[in-house]
PDB file of N, CA and C in Angstrom:
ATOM      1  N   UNK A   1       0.814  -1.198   0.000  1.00  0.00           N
ATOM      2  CA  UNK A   1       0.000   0.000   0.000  1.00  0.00           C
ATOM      3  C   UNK A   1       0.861   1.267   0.000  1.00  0.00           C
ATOM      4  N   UNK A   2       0.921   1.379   0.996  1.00  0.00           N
ATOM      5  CA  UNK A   2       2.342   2.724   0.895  1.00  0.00           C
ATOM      6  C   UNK A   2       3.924   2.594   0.960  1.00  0.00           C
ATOM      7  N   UNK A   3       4.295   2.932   0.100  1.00  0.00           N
ATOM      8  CA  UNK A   3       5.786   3.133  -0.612  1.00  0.00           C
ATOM      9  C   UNK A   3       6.829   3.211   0.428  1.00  0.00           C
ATOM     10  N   UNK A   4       7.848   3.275  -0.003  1.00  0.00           N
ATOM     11  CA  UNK A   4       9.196   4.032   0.931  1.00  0.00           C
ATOM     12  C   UNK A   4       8.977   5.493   0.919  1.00  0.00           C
ATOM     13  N   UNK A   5       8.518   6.029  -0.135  1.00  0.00           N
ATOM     14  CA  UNK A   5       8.941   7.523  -0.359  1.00  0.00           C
ATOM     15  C   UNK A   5       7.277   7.663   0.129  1.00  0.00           C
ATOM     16  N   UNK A   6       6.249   7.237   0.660  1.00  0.00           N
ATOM     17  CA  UNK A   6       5.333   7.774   1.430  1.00  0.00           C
ATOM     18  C   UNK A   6       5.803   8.108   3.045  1.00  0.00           C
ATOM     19  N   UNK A   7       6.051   7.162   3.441  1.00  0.00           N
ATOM     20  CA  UNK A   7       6.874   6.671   4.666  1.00  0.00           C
ATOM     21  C   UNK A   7       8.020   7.889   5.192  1.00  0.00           C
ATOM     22  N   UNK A   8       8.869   8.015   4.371  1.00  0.00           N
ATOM     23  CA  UNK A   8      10.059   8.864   4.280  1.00  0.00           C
ATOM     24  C   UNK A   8      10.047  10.521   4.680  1.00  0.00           C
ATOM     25  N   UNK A   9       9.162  10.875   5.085  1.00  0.00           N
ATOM     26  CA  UNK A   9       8.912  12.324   5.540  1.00  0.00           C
ATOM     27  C   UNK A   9       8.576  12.562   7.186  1.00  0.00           C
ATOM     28  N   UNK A  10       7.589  11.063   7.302  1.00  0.00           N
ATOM     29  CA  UNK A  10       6.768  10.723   8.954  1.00  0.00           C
ATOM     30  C   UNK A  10       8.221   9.950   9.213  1.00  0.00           C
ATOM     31  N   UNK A  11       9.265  10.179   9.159  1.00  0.00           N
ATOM     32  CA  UNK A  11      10.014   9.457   9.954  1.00  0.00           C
ATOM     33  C   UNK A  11      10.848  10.039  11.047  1.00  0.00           C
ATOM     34  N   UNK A  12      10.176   8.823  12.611  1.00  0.00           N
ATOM     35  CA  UNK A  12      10.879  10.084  13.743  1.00  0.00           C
ATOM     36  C   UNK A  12      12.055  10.361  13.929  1.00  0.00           C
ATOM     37  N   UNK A  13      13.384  10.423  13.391  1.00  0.00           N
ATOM     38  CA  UNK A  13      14.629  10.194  13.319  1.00  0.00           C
ATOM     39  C   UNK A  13      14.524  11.338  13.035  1.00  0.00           C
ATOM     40  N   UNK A  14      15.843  11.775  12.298  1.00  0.00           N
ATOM     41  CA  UNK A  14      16.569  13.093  11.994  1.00  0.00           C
ATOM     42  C   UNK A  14      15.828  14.095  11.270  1.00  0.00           C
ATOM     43  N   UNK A  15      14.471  13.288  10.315  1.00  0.00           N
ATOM     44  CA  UNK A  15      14.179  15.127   9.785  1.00  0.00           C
ATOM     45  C   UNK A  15      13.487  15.789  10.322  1.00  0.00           C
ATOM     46  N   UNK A  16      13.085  15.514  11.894  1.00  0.00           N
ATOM     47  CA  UNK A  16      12.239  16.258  12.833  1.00  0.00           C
ATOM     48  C   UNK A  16      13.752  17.403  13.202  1.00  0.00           C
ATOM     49  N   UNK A  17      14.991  17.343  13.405  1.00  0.00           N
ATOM     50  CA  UNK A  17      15.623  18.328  13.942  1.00  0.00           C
ATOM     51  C   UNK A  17      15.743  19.246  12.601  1.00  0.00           C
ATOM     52  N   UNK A  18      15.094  19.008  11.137  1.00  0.00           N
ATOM     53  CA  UNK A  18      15.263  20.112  10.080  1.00  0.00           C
ATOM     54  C   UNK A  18      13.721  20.711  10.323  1.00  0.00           C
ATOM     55  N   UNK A  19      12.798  20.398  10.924  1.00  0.00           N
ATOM     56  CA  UNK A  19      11.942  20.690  10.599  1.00  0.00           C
ATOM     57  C   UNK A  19      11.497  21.827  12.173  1.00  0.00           C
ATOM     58  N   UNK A  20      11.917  20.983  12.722  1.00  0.00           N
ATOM     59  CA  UNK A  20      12.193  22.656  14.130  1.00  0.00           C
ATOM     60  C   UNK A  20      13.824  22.541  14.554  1.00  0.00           C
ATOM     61  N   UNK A  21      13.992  24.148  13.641  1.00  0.00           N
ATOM     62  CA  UNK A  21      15.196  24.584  14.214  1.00  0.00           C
ATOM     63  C   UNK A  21      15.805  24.798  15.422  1.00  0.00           C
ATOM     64  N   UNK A  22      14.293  25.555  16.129  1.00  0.00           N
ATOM     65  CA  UNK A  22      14.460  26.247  17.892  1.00  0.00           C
ATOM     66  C   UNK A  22      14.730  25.113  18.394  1.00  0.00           C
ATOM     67  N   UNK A  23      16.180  25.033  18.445  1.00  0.00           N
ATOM     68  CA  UNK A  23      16.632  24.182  19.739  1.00  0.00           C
ATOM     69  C   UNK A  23      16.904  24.591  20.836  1.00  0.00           C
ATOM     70  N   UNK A  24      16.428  26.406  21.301  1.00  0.00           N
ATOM     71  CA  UNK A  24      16.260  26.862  22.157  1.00  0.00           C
ATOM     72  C   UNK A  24      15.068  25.828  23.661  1.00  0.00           C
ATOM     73  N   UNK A  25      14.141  25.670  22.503  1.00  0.00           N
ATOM     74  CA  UNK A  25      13.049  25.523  23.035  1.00  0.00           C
ATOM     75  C   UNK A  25      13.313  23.716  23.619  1.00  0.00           C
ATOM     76  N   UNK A  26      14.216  23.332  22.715  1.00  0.00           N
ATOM     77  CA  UNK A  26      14.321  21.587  23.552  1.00  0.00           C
ATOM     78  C   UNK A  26      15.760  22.396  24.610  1.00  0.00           C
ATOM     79  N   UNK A  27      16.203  22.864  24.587  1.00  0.00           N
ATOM     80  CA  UNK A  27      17.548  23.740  25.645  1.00  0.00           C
ATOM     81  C   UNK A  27      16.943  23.518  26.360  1.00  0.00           C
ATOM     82  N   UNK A  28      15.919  24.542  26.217  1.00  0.00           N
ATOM     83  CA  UNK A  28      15.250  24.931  27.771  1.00  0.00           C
ATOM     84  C   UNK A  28      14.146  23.960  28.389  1.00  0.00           C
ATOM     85  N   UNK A  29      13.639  23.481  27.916  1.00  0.00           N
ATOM     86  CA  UNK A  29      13.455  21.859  28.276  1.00  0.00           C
ATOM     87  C   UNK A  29      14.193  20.835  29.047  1.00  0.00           C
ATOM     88  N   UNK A  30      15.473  20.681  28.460  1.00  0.00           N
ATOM     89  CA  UNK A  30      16.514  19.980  29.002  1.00  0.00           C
ATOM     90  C   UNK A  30      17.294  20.592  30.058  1.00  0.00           C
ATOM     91  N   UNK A  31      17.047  22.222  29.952  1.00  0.00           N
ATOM     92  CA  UNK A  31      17.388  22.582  31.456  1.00  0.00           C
ATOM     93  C   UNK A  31      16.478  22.427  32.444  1.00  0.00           C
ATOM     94  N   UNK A  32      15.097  22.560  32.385  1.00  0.00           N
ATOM     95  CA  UNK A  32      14.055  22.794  32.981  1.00  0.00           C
ATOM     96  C   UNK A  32      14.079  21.024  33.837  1.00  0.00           C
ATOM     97  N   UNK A  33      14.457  20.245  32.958  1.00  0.00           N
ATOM     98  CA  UNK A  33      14.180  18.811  33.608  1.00  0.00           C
ATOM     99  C   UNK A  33      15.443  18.744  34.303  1.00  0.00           C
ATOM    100  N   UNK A  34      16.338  18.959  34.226  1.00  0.00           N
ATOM    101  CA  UNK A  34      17.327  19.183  34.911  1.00  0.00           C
ATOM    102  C   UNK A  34      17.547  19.843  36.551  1.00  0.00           C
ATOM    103  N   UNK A  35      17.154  21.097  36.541  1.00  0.00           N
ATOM    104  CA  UNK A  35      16.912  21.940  37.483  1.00  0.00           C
ATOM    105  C   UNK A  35      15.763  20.959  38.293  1.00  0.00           C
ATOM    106  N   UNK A  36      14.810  20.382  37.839  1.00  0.00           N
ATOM    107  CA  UNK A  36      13.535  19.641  38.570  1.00  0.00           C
ATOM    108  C   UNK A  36      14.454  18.614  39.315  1.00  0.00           C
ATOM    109  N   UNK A  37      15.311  17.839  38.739  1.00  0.00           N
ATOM    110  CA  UNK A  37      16.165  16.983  39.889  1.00  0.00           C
ATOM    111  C   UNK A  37      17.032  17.084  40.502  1.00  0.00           C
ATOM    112  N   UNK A  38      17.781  18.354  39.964  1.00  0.00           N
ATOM    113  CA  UNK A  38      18.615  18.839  41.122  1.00  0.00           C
ATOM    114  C   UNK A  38      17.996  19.544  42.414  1.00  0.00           C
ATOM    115  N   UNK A  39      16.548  20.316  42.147  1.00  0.00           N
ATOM    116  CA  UNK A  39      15.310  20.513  42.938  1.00  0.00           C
ATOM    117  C   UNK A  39      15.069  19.569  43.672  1.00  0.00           C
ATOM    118  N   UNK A  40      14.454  18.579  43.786  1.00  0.00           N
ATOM    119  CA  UNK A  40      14.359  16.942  44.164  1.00  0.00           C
ATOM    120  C   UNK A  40      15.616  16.504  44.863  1.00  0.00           C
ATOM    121  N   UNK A  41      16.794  16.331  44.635  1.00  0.00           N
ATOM    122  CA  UNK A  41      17.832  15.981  44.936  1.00  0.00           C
ATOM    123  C   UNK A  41      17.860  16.963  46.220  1.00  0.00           C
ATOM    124  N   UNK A  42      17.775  18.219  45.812  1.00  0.00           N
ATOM    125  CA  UNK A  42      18.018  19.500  47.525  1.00  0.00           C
ATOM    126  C   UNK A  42      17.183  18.814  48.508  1.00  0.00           C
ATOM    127  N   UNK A  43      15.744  18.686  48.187  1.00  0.00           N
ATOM    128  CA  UNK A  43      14.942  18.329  48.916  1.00  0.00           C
ATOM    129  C   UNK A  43      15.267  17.373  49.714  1.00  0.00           C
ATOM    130  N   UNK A  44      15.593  15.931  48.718  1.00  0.00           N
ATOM    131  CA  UNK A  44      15.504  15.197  49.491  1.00  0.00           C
ATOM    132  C   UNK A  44      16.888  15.120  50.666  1.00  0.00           C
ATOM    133  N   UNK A  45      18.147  15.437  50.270  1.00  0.00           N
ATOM    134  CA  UNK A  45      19.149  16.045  51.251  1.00  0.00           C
ATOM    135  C   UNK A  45      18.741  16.318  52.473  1.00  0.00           C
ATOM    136  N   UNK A  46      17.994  17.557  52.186  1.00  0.00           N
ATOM    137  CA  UNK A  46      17.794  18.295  53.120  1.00  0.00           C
ATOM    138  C   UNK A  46      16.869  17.789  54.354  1.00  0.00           C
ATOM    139  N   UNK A  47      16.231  16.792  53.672  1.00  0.00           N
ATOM    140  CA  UNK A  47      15.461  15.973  54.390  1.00  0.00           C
ATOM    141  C   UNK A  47      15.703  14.856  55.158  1.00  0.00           C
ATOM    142  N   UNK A  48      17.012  14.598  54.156  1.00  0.00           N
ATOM    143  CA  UNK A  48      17.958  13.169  55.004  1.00  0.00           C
ATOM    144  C   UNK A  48      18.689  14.361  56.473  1.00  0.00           C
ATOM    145  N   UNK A  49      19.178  15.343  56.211  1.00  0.00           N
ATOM    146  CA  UNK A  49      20.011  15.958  56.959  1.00  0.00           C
ATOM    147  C   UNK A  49      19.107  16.443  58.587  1.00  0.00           C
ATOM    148  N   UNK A  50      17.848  16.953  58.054  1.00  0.00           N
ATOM    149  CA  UNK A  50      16.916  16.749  58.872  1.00  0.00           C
ATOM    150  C   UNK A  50      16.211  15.551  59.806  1.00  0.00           C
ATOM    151  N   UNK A  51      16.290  14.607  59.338  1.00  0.00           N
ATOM    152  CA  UNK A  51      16.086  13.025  60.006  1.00  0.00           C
ATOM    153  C   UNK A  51      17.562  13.081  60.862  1.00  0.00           C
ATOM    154  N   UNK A  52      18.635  13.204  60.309  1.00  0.00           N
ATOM    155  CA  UNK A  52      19.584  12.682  60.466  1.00  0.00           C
ATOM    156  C   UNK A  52      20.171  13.362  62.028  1.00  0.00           C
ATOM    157  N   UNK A  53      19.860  14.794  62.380  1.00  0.00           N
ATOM    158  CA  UNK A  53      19.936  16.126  63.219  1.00  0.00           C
ATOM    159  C   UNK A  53      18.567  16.149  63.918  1.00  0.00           C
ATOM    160  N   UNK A  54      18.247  15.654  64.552  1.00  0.00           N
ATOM    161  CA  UNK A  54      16.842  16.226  65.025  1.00  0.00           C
ATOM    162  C   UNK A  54      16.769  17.466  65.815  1.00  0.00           C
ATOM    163  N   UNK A  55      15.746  18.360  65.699  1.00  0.00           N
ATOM    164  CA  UNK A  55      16.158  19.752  66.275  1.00  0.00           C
ATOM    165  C   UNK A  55      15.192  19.238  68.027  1.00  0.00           C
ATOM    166  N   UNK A  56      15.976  19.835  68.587  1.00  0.00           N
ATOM    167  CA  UNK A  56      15.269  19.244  70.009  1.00  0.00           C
ATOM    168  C   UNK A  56      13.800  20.283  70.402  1.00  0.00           C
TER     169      UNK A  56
END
């Protein structure tokens, strides 16, 4: 039914990075998820450090 060269445009590989340039927008994405576990990571620290110290 459908060809190679139907196929060849919907493919999720590489011509999705020609087709959005703003790699601002995956940047800031990849910082944003980033910052969320280093966020997470403080927390939970801070939380071990807290168990760990009990304030009287």
């Amino acid at each position: 039914m459908l060809g190679p060269a139907g196929n060849s445009n919907i493919h999720p590989g590489h011509p999705m990075r020609e087709k959005h340039p703003n790699l601002d927008l995956l940047y800031l994405h990849r910082l944003g998820t980033l910052l969320g576990t280093f966020y997470r990571l403080y927390i939970f620290l801070s939380l071990m450090v807290e168990r760990s110290n009990p304030h009287p």
